[in-house]
Amino acid sequence: MKKKSSGSLLKMKKAETLSGYLFVTPIMLLLGVFVFYGLFYVIRLSLFKWNGLLPETMEFRGLKNYILLFQDPLSARALINVLLFMVFTVTVQMFLGLIMALLLRSKLKGSRFFRALFYIPVTLSTVVIAQTFMGLYEPYFGLLNTFLRGVGLDGLVRTWLGDPRTALWCIIAANIFQWTGAQMVYYIAGLTTISEDVFEAAQIDGAGFWRSLGSIVWPGLGPTHTTVIILGIVGSVKTFDIVWLLTEGGPGNATQFPATLLYQAVARNSQAGYGAAISVIMIALSVMFSAVQLTFNKKRQEA
Amino acid sequence: MFTNLTLRQKFIIQAVLILLALLYLVPLSNVVISSFAVSGFRNYTFLFTSGFPVIRMIFNSLFVSFMQVSLILLVASPAAFAFSKIRFPGKNALFLLIMLTMSISMLCFITPLFQTMKFLRWINTYPALIFPAATFWMPVAILILRNYYDSLGTELLEASMIEGAGFFTIWSRIYGPLSRPATVNVIVFAFINSWNDYLNPLLFSRTEEMRTLPLAVVSLTSSIHGARPEVIYACLVIMAIPSIGVYMIFQNQLGEGMTSGAVKG
């Protein structure tokens, strides 16, 4: 009797293991074809020179792609750009997103409208955002220059996207417009974890707005800050669409990003091996930041 | 803070909100207003009657989005269920592996993806517009759904197992239907992501007949259609309506996904 039940238990356990593997087989197959195979492929390809067409023309060149990549002034440009982009989009989005979340807590008239309005750009295609901002930046009848002329600031009028000094900032502004609503939502969720009593205690205390913001709200949102910052970093490493649509990396390479260099190398210059070296570095960075985020999430769940 | 307010504080908050709202309203309304510039609503009719295959592109966008969302649910839901409720060796390692792929841009695999598509003879076909982008979004869906399955507990699972139900039945009859709130999140965000996607069609569509709407704008700005700006704006408005609409309709049912699934692209 005892033997039989332990036997059927073993059978049940086997069935459970088998079901587990069956349930995850489709996702593993798809990721296998599109991601894991691709990963091995680009790591290998990054050691070759190849125009991306005939397999016979592949030529082993060791680490030369990486050496070229580190020596190329365009890589330095792309790195500086992506860092500037990261720092400014993340900080402005955090600040604005938190302000929005706090203001909407007041539940004044129109709160739902404002919340929806701030979130709308998140739901739009980057293509729509890019065209929207091209309409603002257009040098002759664009809204921005028209406005500047209207208020008598003609000196500030310029070809915003065509000027290497302003193009990157135009891209940064468009990205902030697109994604601040998402950060707002994270902060709205984060604020619900701070108990109302704490706010009230601060009010009885007579803590002013800025003081309670600095001493209660900001530190109480630790996990939200982490999420917002890491998502911002991961998103920055990937940034391609908005740059490609607004400037294609120009004018004169002033707004190159790692992803635009990669796309140009592979799709325009037939440098598949060199592009693969850029891929490998981007993948390494993305996975690294994801690992950091997963560690934080785990810590939070355990705490 | 901001719940017991004096009149003056209310006034300041309202003023700041209106100021911020203007920063959003001006660029967005500029698009809508510009879409009616010069010839009014005829910009829209021109878009549909000038020989530009916009109807085909709208169909492509709808079809590709529908297929991507279906594929994502079909693959991610059972996987998320397994990661949440079934015990099998290597489960945590596999889950971690999937989560680590979440942040990688599809663009990094441009050459291998292209070679795979060429090998499958999928270039400029629907499968090439559906499978890669859907696969790259599946880890997000698995994360959202797994979190929800985790919150459902194991009592139902144990009860069903005692009655002799298999895991497929337990997923499809009990936990699948119970995960409706998370599934709605996945559907909405997967749809928005797919509808808006620029990269996948940029890489694998070759002819205008196989383009989706985000690329229609690119065709309009650069091709023989040489469309006037107001027609392009009309096209943008058409493109924006479904994604804003879906968000507005489901706004009150979205929670989970907005904070655990929204990934910047």
JSON list of N, CA, C and O in Angstrom, two decimals, chain A residues 101-140:
[
{"chain": "A", "resi": 101, "resn": "ALA", "atom": "N", "xyz": [2.81, 63.58, -10.36]},
{"chain": "A", "resi": 101, "resn": "ALA", "atom": "CA", "xyz": [2.16, 62.62, -9.47]},
{"chain": "A", "resi": 101, "resn": "ALA", "atom": "C", "xyz": [1.68, 63.32, -8.20]},
{"chain": "A", "resi": 101, "resn": "ALA", "atom": "O", "xyz": [0.57, 63.08, -7.72]},
{"chain": "A", "resi": 102, "resn": "LEU", "atom": "N", "xyz": [2.52, 64.20, -7.64]},
{"chain": "A", "resi": 102, "resn": "LEU", "atom": "CA", "xyz": [2.15, 64.91, -6.42]},
{"chain": "A", "resi": 102, "resn": "LEU", "atom": "C", "xyz": [0.97, 65.85, -6.65]},
{"chain": "A", "resi": 102, "resn": "LEU", "atom": "O", "xyz": [0.02, 65.88, -5.87]},
{"chain": "A", "resi": 103, "resn": "LEU", "atom": "N", "xyz": [1.04, 66.62, -7.75]},
{"chain": "A", "resi": 103, "resn": "LEU", "atom": "CA", "xyz": [-0.04, 67.56, -8.04]},
{"chain": "A", "resi": 103, "resn": "LEU", "atom": "C", "xyz": [-1.36, 66.84, -8.25]},
{"chain": "A", "resi": 103, "resn": "LEU", "atom": "O", "xyz": [-2.41, 67.30, -7.83]},
{"chain": "A", "resi": 104, "resn": "LEU", "atom": "N", "xyz": [-1.29, 65.66, -8.89]},
{"chain": "A", "resi": 104, "resn": "LEU", "atom": "CA", "xyz": [-2.53, 64.93, -9.17]},
{"chain": "A", "resi": 104, "resn": "LEU", "atom": "C", "xyz": [-3.12, 64.29, -7.91]},
{"chain": "A", "resi": 104, "resn": "LEU", "atom": "O", "xyz": [-4.29, 63.93, -7.89]},
{"chain": "A", "resi": 105, "resn": "ARG", "atom": "N", "xyz": [-2.29, 64.14, -6.86]},
{"chain": "A", "resi": 105, "resn": "ARG", "atom": "CA", "xyz": [-2.80, 63.63, -5.59]},
{"chain": "A", "resi": 105, "resn": "ARG", "atom": "C", "xyz": [-3.87, 64.54, -4.99]},
{"chain": "A", "resi": 105, "resn": "ARG", "atom": "O", "xyz": [-4.70, 64.10, -4.20]},
{"chain": "A", "resi": 106, "resn": "SER", "atom": "N", "xyz": [-3.80, 65.82, -5.36]},
{"chain": "A", "resi": 106, "resn": "SER", "atom": "CA", "xyz": [-4.75, 66.77, -4.78]},
{"chain": "A", "resi": 106, "resn": "SER", "atom": "C", "xyz": [-6.17, 66.46, -5.20]},
{"chain": "A", "resi": 106, "resn": "SER", "atom": "O", "xyz": [-7.11, 66.91, -4.58]},
{"chain": "A", "resi": 107, "resn": "LYS", "atom": "N", "xyz": [-6.32, 65.66, -6.29]},
{"chain": "A", "resi": 107, "resn": "LYS", "atom": "CA", "xyz": [-7.65, 65.29, -6.79]},
{"chain": "A", "resi": 107, "resn": "LYS", "atom": "C", "xyz": [-8.51, 66.52, -7.05]},
{"chain": "A", "resi": 107, "resn": "LYS", "atom": "O", "xyz": [-9.71, 66.51, -6.80]},
{"chain": "A", "resi": 108, "resn": "LEU", "atom": "N", "xyz": [-7.88, 67.59, -7.48]},
{"chain": "A", "resi": 108, "resn": "LEU", "atom": "CA", "xyz": [-8.65, 68.78, -7.84]},
{"chain": "A", "resi": 108, "resn": "LEU", "atom": "C", "xyz": [-9.41, 68.51, -9.12]},
{"chain": "A", "resi": 108, "resn": "LEU", "atom": "O", "xyz": [-9.23, 67.50, -9.78]},
{"chain": "A", "resi": 109, "resn": "LYS", "atom": "N", "xyz": [-10.24, 69.47, -9.50]},
{"chain": "A", "resi": 109, "resn": "LYS", "atom": "CA", "xyz": [-11.02, 69.34, -10.72]},
{"chain": "A", "resi": 109, "resn": "LYS", "atom": "C", "xyz": [-10.09, 69.06, -11.90]},
{"chain": "A", "resi": 109, "resn": "LYS", "atom": "O", "xyz": [-9.05, 69.68, -12.04]},
{"chain": "A", "resi": 110, "resn": "GLY", "atom": "N", "xyz": [-10.47, 68.13, -12.74]},
{"chain": "A", "resi": 110, "resn": "GLY", "atom": "CA", "xyz": [-9.70, 67.90, -13.95]},
{"chain": "A", "resi": 110, "resn": "GLY", "atom": "C", "xyz": [-8.51, 66.97, -13.78]},
{"chain": "A", "resi": 110, "resn": "GLY", "atom": "O", "xyz": [-7.74, 66.76, -14.70]},
{"chain": "A", "resi": 111, "resn": "SER", "atom": "N", "xyz": [-8.34, 66.40, -12.59]},
{"chain": "A", "resi": 111, "resn": "SER", "atom": "CA", "xyz": [-7.18, 65.52, -12.35]},
{"chain": "A", "resi": 111, "resn": "SER", "atom": "C", "xyz": [-7.12, 64.37, -13.36]},
{"chain": "A", "resi": 111, "resn": "SER", "atom": "O", "xyz": [-6.05, 64.04, -13.87]},
{"chain": "A", "resi": 112, "resn": "ARG", "atom": "N", "xyz": [-8.29, 63.78, -13.60]},
{"chain": "A", "resi": 112, "resn": "ARG", "atom": "CA", "xyz": [-8.30, 62.65, -14.54]},
{"chain": "A", "resi": 112, "resn": "ARG", "atom": "C", "xyz": [-7.90, 63.08, -15.95]},
{"chain": "A", "resi": 112, "resn": "ARG", "atom": "O", "xyz": [-7.19, 62.37, -16.64]},
{"chain": "A", "resi": 113, "resn": "PHE", "atom": "N", "xyz": [-8.35, 64.27, -16.33]},
{"chain": "A", "resi": 113, "resn": "PHE", "atom": "CA", "xyz": [-8.00, 64.80, -17.65]},
{"chain": "A", "resi": 113, "resn": "PHE", "atom": "C", "xyz": [-6.49, 65.01, -17.75]},
{"chain": "A", "resi": 113, "resn": "PHE", "atom": "O", "xyz": [-5.84, 64.59, -18.72]},
{"chain": "A", "resi": 114, "resn": "PHE", "atom": "N", "xyz": [-5.91, 65.65, -16.72]},
{"chain": "A", "resi": 114, "resn": "PHE", "atom": "CA", "xyz": [-4.48, 65.94, -16.75]},
{"chain": "A", "resi": 114, "resn": "PHE", "atom": "C", "xyz": [-3.68, 64.64, -16.81]},
{"chain": "A", "resi": 114, "resn": "PHE", "atom": "O", "xyz": [-2.72, 64.50, -17.57]},
{"chain": "A", "resi": 115, "resn": "ARG", "atom": "N", "xyz": [-4.09, 63.69, -15.99]},
{"chain": "A", "resi": 115, "resn": "ARG", "atom": "CA", "xyz": [-3.39, 62.41, -15.95]},
{"chain": "A", "resi": 115, "resn": "ARG", "atom": "C", "xyz": [-3.40, 61.74, -17.32]},
{"chain": "A", "resi": 115, "resn": "ARG", "atom": "O", "xyz": [-2.39, 61.25, -17.81]},
{"chain": "A", "resi": 116, "resn": "ALA", "atom": "N", "xyz": [-4.57, 61.72, -17.95]},
{"chain": "A", "resi": 116, "resn": "ALA", "atom": "CA", "xyz": [-4.69, 61.11, -19.28]},
{"chain": "A", "resi": 116, "resn": "ALA", "atom": "C", "xyz": [-3.84, 61.88, -20.29]},
{"chain": "A", "resi": 116, "resn": "ALA", "atom": "O", "xyz": [-3.13, 61.29, -21.10]},
{"chain": "A", "resi": 117, "resn": "LEU", "atom": "N", "xyz": [-3.88, 63.21, -20.21]},
{"chain": "A", "resi": 117, "resn": "LEU", "atom": "CA", "xyz": [-3.14, 64.03, -21.17]},
{"chain": "A", "resi": 117, "resn": "LEU", "atom": "C", "xyz": [-1.63, 63.76, -21.06]},
{"chain": "A", "resi": 117, "resn": "LEU", "atom": "O", "xyz": [-0.96, 63.57, -22.08]},
{"chain": "A", "resi": 118, "resn": "PHE", "atom": "N", "xyz": [-1.13, 63.70, -19.82]},
{"chain": "A", "resi": 118, "resn": "PHE", "atom": "CA", "xyz": [0.31, 63.48, -19.64]},
{"chain": "A", "resi": 118, "resn": "PHE", "atom": "C", "xyz": [0.73, 62.09, -20.10]},
{"chain": "A", "resi": 118, "resn": "PHE", "atom": "O", "xyz": [1.89, 61.85, -20.42]},
{"chain": "A", "resi": 119, "resn": "TYR", "atom": "N", "xyz": [-0.24, 61.16, -20.10]},
{"chain": "A", "resi": 119, "resn": "TYR", "atom": "CA", "xyz": [0.10, 59.79, -20.49]},
{"chain": "A", "resi": 119, "resn": "TYR", "atom": "C", "xyz": [-0.04, 59.54, -21.99]},
{"chain": "A", "resi": 119, "resn": "TYR", "atom": "O", "xyz": [0.53, 58.60, -22.52]},
{"chain": "A", "resi": 120, "resn": "ILE", "atom": "N", "xyz": [-0.80, 60.40, -22.66]},
{"chain": "A", "resi": 120, "resn": "ILE", "atom": "CA", "xyz": [-1.05, 60.17, -24.10]},
{"chain": "A", "resi": 120, "resn": "ILE", "atom": "C", "xyz": [0.23, 59.96, -24.91]},
{"chain": "A", "resi": 120, "resn": "ILE", "atom": "O", "xyz": [0.31, 59.00, -25.70]},
{"chain": "A", "resi": 121, "resn": "PRO", "atom": "N", "xyz": [1.28, 60.77, -24.74]},
{"chain": "A", "resi": 121, "resn": "PRO", "atom": "CA", "xyz": [2.48, 60.54, -25.57]},
{"chain": "A", "resi": 121, "resn": "PRO", "atom": "C", "xyz": [3.08, 59.15, -25.41]},
{"chain": "A", "resi": 121, "resn": "PRO", "atom": "O", "xyz": [3.65, 58.62, -26.35]},
{"chain": "A", "resi": 122, "resn": "VAL", "atom": "N", "xyz": [2.91, 58.55, -24.21]},
{"chain": "A", "resi": 122, "resn": "VAL", "atom": "CA", "xyz": [3.44, 57.20, -23.99]},
{"chain": "A", "resi": 122, "resn": "VAL", "atom": "C", "xyz": [2.76, 56.21, -24.93]},
{"chain": "A", "resi": 122, "resn": "VAL", "atom": "O", "xyz": [3.36, 55.23, -25.36]},
{"chain": "A", "resi": 123, "resn": "THR", "atom": "N", "xyz": [1.49, 56.47, -25.25]},
{"chain": "A", "resi": 123, "resn": "THR", "atom": "CA", "xyz": [0.75, 55.54, -26.09]},
{"chain": "A", "resi": 123, "resn": "THR", "atom": "C", "xyz": [0.97, 55.79, -27.58]},
{"chain": "A", "resi": 123, "resn": "THR", "atom": "O", "xyz": [0.46, 55.05, -28.42]},
{"chain": "A", "resi": 124, "resn": "LEU", "atom": "N", "xyz": [1.71, 56.85, -27.91]},
{"chain": "A", "resi": 124, "resn": "LEU", "atom": "CA", "xyz": [1.90, 57.18, -29.32]},
{"chain": "A", "resi": 124, "resn": "LEU", "atom": "C", "xyz": [3.16, 56.54, -29.88]},
{"chain": "A", "resi": 124, "resn": "LEU", "atom": "O", "xyz": [4.14, 56.32, -29.17]},
{"chain": "A", "resi": 125, "resn": "SER", "atom": "N", "xyz": [3.13, 56.30, -31.19]},
{"chain": "A", "resi": 125, "resn": "SER", "atom": "CA", "xyz": [4.32, 55.78, -31.87]},
{"chain": "A", "resi": 125, "resn": "SER", "atom": "C", "xyz": [5.40, 56.85, -31.87]},
{"chain": "A", "resi": 125, "resn": "SER", "atom": "O", "xyz": [5.12, 58.04, -31.97]},
{"chain": "A", "resi": 126, "resn": "THR", "atom": "N", "xyz": [6.65, 56.40, -31.76]},
{"chain": "A", "resi": 126, "resn": "THR", "atom": "CA", "xyz": [7.76, 57.35, -31.85]},
{"chain": "A", "resi": 126, "resn": "THR", "atom": "C", "xyz": [7.72, 58.10, -33.18]},
{"chain": "A", "resi": 126, "resn": "THR", "atom": "O", "xyz": [8.17, 59.24, -33.27]},
{"chain": "A", "resi": 127, "resn": "VAL", "atom": "N", "xyz": [7.14, 57.47, -34.19]},
{"chain": "A", "resi": 127, "resn": "VAL", "atom": "CA", "xyz": [6.99, 58.15, -35.49]},
{"chain": "A", "resi": 127, "resn": "VAL", "atom": "C", "xyz": [6.11, 59.39, -35.33]},
{"chain": "A", "resi": 127, "resn": "VAL", "atom": "O", "xyz": [6.42, 60.46, -35.87]},
{"chain": "A", "resi": 128, "resn": "VAL", "atom": "N", "xyz": [5.02, 59.26, -34.58]},
{"chain": "A", "resi": 128, "resn": "VAL", "atom": "CA", "xyz": [4.13, 60.40, -34.36]},
{"chain": "A", "resi": 128, "resn": "VAL", "atom": "C", "xyz": [4.86, 61.48, -33.55]},
{"chain": "A", "resi": 128, "resn": "VAL", "atom": "O", "xyz": [4.80, 62.67, -33.87]},
{"chain": "A", "resi": 129, "resn": "ILE", "atom": "N", "xyz": [5.54, 61.06, -32.50]},
{"chain": "A", "resi": 129, "resn": "ILE", "atom": "CA", "xyz": [6.29, 62.01, -31.66]},
{"chain": "A", "resi": 129, "resn": "ILE", "atom": "C", "xyz": [7.32, 62.75, -32.52]},
{"chain": "A", "resi": 129, "resn": "ILE", "atom": "O", "xyz": [7.44, 63.98, -32.45]},
{"chain": "A", "resi": 130, "resn": "ALA", "atom": "N", "xyz": [8.05, 62.00, -33.34]},
{"chain": "A", "resi": 130, "resn": "ALA", "atom": "CA", "xyz": [9.09, 62.62, -34.15]},
{"chain": "A", "resi": 130, "resn": "ALA", "atom": "C", "xyz": [8.50, 63.65, -35.11]},
{"chain": "A", "resi": 130, "resn": "ALA", "atom": "O", "xyz": [9.01, 64.78, -35.22]},
{"chain": "A", "resi": 131, "resn": "GLN", "atom": "N", "xyz": [7.40, 63.29, -35.79]},
{"chain": "A", "resi": 131, "resn": "GLN", "atom": "CA", "xyz": [6.78, 64.24, -36.72]},
{"chain": "A", "resi": 131, "resn": "GLN", "atom": "C", "xyz": [6.22, 65.45, -35.97]},
{"chain": "A", "resi": 131, "resn": "GLN", "atom": "O", "xyz": [6.31, 66.57, -36.46]},
{"chain": "A", "resi": 132, "resn": "THR", "atom": "N", "xyz": [5.66, 65.19, -34.78]},
{"chain": "A", "resi": 132, "resn": "THR", "atom": "CA", "xyz": [5.16, 66.30, -33.97]},
{"chain": "A", "resi": 132, "resn": "THR", "atom": "C", "xyz": [6.27, 67.30, -33.68]},
{"chain": "A", "resi": 132, "resn": "THR", "atom": "O", "xyz": [6.10, 68.52, -33.83]},
{"chain": "A", "resi": 133, "resn": "PHE", "atom": "N", "xyz": [7.42, 66.79, -33.29]},
{"chain": "A", "resi": 133, "resn": "PHE", "atom": "CA", "xyz": [8.52, 67.69, -32.93]},
{"chain": "A", "resi": 133, "resn": "PHE", "atom": "C", "xyz": [9.18, 68.31, -34.15]},
{"chain": "A", "resi": 133, "resn": "PHE", "atom": "O", "xyz": [9.69, 69.42, -34.08]},
{"chain": "A", "resi": 134, "resn": "MET", "atom": "N", "xyz": [9.16, 67.60, -35.28]},
{"chain": "A", "resi": 134, "resn": "MET", "atom": "CA", "xyz": [9.67, 68.23, -36.50]},
{"chain": "A", "resi": 134, "resn": "MET", "atom": "C", "xyz": [8.82, 69.45, -36.84]},
{"chain": "A", "resi": 134, "resn": "MET", "atom": "O", "xyz": [9.34, 70.45, -37.31]},
{"chain": "A", "resi": 135, "resn": "GLY", "atom": "N", "xyz": [7.52, 69.34, -36.56]},
{"chain": "A", "resi": 135, "resn": "GLY", "atom": "CA", "xyz": [6.63, 70.48, -36.77]},
{"chain": "A", "resi": 135, "resn": "GLY", "atom": "C", "xyz": [6.98, 71.65, -35.87]},
{"chain": "A", "resi": 135, "resn": "GLY", "atom": "O", "xyz": [6.79, 72.81, -36.24]},
{"chain": "A", "resi": 136, "resn": "LEU", "atom": "N", "xyz": [7.49, 71.35, -34.68]},
{"chain": "A", "resi": 136, "resn": "LEU", "atom": "CA", "xyz": [7.89, 72.43, -33.78]},
{"chain": "A", "resi": 136, "resn": "LEU", "atom": "C", "xyz": [9.22, 73.03, -34.20]},
{"chain": "A", "resi": 136, "resn": "LEU", "atom": "O", "xyz": [9.43, 74.24, -34.14]},
{"chain": "A", "resi": 137, "resn": "TYR", "atom": "N", "xyz": [10.15, 72.17, -34.62]},
{"chain": "A", "resi": 137, "resn": "TYR", "atom": "CA", "xyz": [11.53, 72.62, -34.88]},
{"chain": "A", "resi": 137, "resn": "TYR", "atom": "C", "xyz": [11.72, 73.19, -36.28]},
{"chain": "A", "resi": 137, "resn": "TYR", "atom": "O", "xyz": [12.77, 73.75, -36.57]},
{"chain": "A", "resi": 138, "resn": "GLU", "atom": "N", "xyz": [10.74, 73.02, -37.16]},
{"chain": "A", "resi": 138, "resn": "GLU", "atom": "CA", "xyz": [10.89, 73.44, -38.55]},
{"chain": "A", "resi": 138, "resn": "GLU", "atom": "C", "xyz": [11.32, 74.91, -38.58]},
{"chain": "A", "resi": 138, "resn": "GLU", "atom": "O", "xyz": [10.72, 75.76, -37.94]},
{"chain": "A", "resi": 139, "resn": "PRO", "atom": "N", "xyz": [12.41, 75.23, -39.34]},
{"chain": "A", "resi": 139, "resn": "PRO", "atom": "CA", "xyz": [13.01, 76.56, -39.22]},
{"chain": "A", "resi": 139, "resn": "PRO", "atom": "C", "xyz": [12.14, 77.72, -39.70]},
{"chain": "A", "resi": 139, "resn": "PRO", "atom": "O", "xyz": [12.21, 78.80, -39.14]},
{"chain": "A", "resi": 140, "resn": "TYR", "atom": "N", "xyz": [11.31, 77.53, -40.74]},
{"chain": "A", "resi": 140, "resn": "TYR", "atom": "CA", "xyz": [10.60, 78.69, -41.33]},
{"chain": "A", "resi": 140, "resn": "TYR", "atom": "C", "xyz": [9.25, 78.95, -40.67]},
{"chain": "A", "resi": 140, "resn": "TYR", "atom": "O", "xyz": [8.98, 80.02, -40.19]}
]
